[in-house]
């Protein structure tokens, strides 16, 4: 199974079921300041737990940083 995450192809033995599970794997300590697009569509945080991932999906994860 594979996902494209931030333009990088990633292979998984077992595909994470939802966006929430994927984010727990990718960013285990970060819960705020994250925006996610699935197949070029922004997914609000309130829908992460119910957004099912499929093989070959494209995910863009954007995190806020401090600085100016």
Coordinates of N, CA and C in Angstrom, one line a residue:
X1 N 0.9 -1.2 0.0 CA 0.0 0.0 0.0 C 0.9 1.2 0.0
X2 N 0.4 2.3 -0.7 CA 1.3 3.5 -0.7 C 0.4 4.8 -0.7
X3 N 1.0 5.8 -0.1 CA 0.5 7.1 0.0 C 1.6 8.1 -0.5
X4 N 1.2 9.2 -1.1 CA 2.1 10.2 -1.4 C 1.9 11.3 -0.3
X5 N 2.9 11.5 0.5 CA 2.8 12.4 1.6 C 3.9 13.5 1.4
X6 N 3.3 14.8 1.2 CA 4.2 15.9 0.9 C 5.1 15.6 -0.3
X7 N 4.5 15.1 -1.3 CA 5.2 14.8 -2.6 C 6.2 13.7 -2.6
X8 N 6.2 12.9 -1.5 CA 7.1 11.8 -1.4 C 6.3 10.5 -1.3
X9 N 6.6 9.5 -2.1 CA 5.9 8.3 -2.1 C 6.3 7.5 -0.9
X10 N 5.4 7.0 -0.1 CA 5.6 6.2 1.1 C 4.9 4.9 1.0
X11 N 5.6 3.8 1.4 CA 5.0 2.5 1.4 C 4.7 2.0 2.8
X12 N 3.5 1.4 2.9 CA 3.1 0.9 4.2 C 2.7 -0.5 4.1
X13 N 3.1 -1.4 5.1 CA 2.6 -2.8 5.1 C 1.1 -2.8 5.3
X14 N 0.7 -2.0 6.3 CA -0.7 -1.8 6.6 C -1.0 -0.3 6.5
X15 N -1.9 0.0 5.6 CA -2.3 1.4 5.4 C -3.0 2.0 6.6
X16 N -2.5 3.2 7.1 CA -3.3 3.8 8.2 C -4.7 4.0 7.7
X17 N -5.7 3.7 8.6 CA -7.1 3.7 8.2 C -7.6 5.1 8.0
X18 N -7.2 6.1 8.9 CA -7.8 7.4 8.8 C -6.7 8.5 8.8
X19 N -7.0 9.7 8.5 CA -6.1 10.8 8.6 C -5.6 11.0 10.0
X20 N -6.4 10.8 11.0 CA -6.0 11.0 12.4 C -4.9 9.9 12.7
X21 N -5.1 8.7 12.3 CA -4.1 7.7 12.5 C -2.8 8.0 11.8
X22 N -2.9 8.5 10.6 CA -1.7 8.8 9.8 C -0.9 10.0 10.5
X23 N -1.6 11.0 11.0 CA -1.0 12.1 11.6 C -0.4 11.7 13.0
X24 N -1.0 10.8 13.7 CA -0.4 10.3 14.9 C 1.0 9.6 14.6
X25 N 1.1 9.0 13.5 CA 2.3 8.3 13.1 C 3.3 9.3 12.6
X26 N 2.9 10.3 11.8 CA 3.8 11.2 11.1 C 4.2 12.4 12.1
X27 N 3.3 12.8 12.9 CA 3.6 13.9 13.8 C 3.1 13.6 15.2
X28 N 3.7 12.7 15.9 CA 3.1 12.2 17.2 C 3.0 13.2 18.3
X29 N 3.8 14.2 18.3 CA 3.8 15.2 19.4 C 3.0 16.5 19.0
X30 N 2.6 16.6 17.8 CA 2.0 17.9 17.3 C 0.5 17.7 17.1
X31 N -0.3 18.6 17.7 CA -1.7 18.5 17.5 C -2.3 19.9 17.0
X32 N -1.5 21.0 17.2 CA -2.0 22.3 16.8 C -1.2 22.8 15.7
X33 N -1.7 23.7 14.9 CA -1.0 24.3 13.8 C -0.8 23.4 12.6
X34 N -1.7 22.5 12.4 CA -1.6 21.6 11.3 C -2.7 21.8 10.3
X35 N -2.4 21.8 9.0 CA -3.5 21.8 8.0 C -3.2 20.6 7.1
X36 N -4.3 20.0 6.7 CA -4.1 18.8 5.9 C -5.0 18.8 4.6
X37 N -4.4 18.5 3.5 CA -5.2 18.3 2.2 C -5.1 16.9 1.8
X38 N -6.2 16.3 1.4 CA -6.3 15.0 0.9 C -6.8 15.0 -0.6
X39 N -5.9 14.6 -1.5 CA -6.2 14.7 -2.9 C -6.7 16.1 -3.3
X40 N -5.9 17.1 -2.9 CA -6.1 18.5 -3.2 C -7.3 19.1 -2.6
X41 N -7.9 18.5 -1.5 CA -9.0 19.0 -0.8 C -8.7 19.2 0.6
X42 N -8.9 20.4 1.2 CA -8.6 20.6 2.6 C -9.6 19.9 3.4
X43 N -9.1 19.2 4.5 CA -9.9 18.4 5.4 C -9.8 19.1 6.8
X44 N -11.0 19.7 7.2 CA -11.0 20.3 8.6 C -10.6 19.3 9.7
X45 N -10.0 19.7 10.7 CA -9.5 18.9 11.8 C -10.7 18.1 12.4
X46 N -11.8 18.6 12.4 CA -13.0 17.9 13.0 C -13.4 16.7 12.2
X47 N -12.9 16.5 11.0 CA -13.2 15.4 10.1 C -12.0 14.4 10.0
X48 N -10.9 14.7 10.6 CA -9.7 13.8 10.5 C -10.0 12.3 10.9
X49 N -10.7 12.2 12.0 CA -11.0 10.8 12.6 C -11.9 10.0 11.7
X50 N -12.7 10.7 10.9 CA -13.6 9.9 10.0 C -13.3 9.9 8.6
X51 N -12.1 10.5 8.2 CA -11.7 10.6 6.8 C -10.8 9.3 6.5
X52 N -11.4 8.4 5.8 CA -10.8 7.1 5.4 C -9.7 7.4 4.3
X53 N -8.6 6.7 4.5 CA -7.5 6.8 3.5 C -7.6 5.6 2.6
X54 N -7.2 5.8 1.3 CA -7.2 4.7 0.3 C -5.8 4.6 -0.3
X55 N -5.5 3.5 -0.8 CA -4.2 3.3 -1.5 C -4.1 4.3 -2.6
X56 N -2.9 4.9 -2.7 CA -2.6 5.9 -3.8 C -3.1 7.3 -3.5
X57 N -3.7 7.5 -2.3 CA -4.1 8.9 -1.9 C -2.8 9.8 -1.9
X58 N -3.1 11.1 -2.1 CA -2.1 12.1 -1.9 C -2.4 13.0 -0.8
X59 N -1.5 13.1 0.2 CA -1.7 13.9 1.4 C -0.7 15.0 1.5
X60 N -1.1 16.2 1.7 CA -0.2 17.4 2.0 C -0.4 17.8 3.4
X61 N 0.6 17.8 4.2 CA 0.6 18.2 5.6 C 1.4 19.4 5.8
X62 N 0.8 20.5 6.3 CA 1.4 21.7 6.5 C 1.4 22.1 7.9
X63 N 2.6 22.4 8.5 CA 2.6 22.8 9.9 C 3.1 24.2 10.0
X64 N 2.5 24.9 11.0 CA 2.8 26.3 11.3 C 4.2 26.3 12.0
X65 N 5.0 27.3 11.7 CA 6.2 27.5 12.4 C 6.3 29.0 12.9
X66 N 7.1 29.2 13.9 CA 7.3 30.5 14.5 C 8.4 31.2 13.7
X67 N 8.4 32.5 13.7 CA 9.4 33.2 13.0 C 8.8 34.3 12.1
X68 N 9.6 35.1 11.5 CA 9.0 36.1 10.7 C 10.0 36.5 9.7

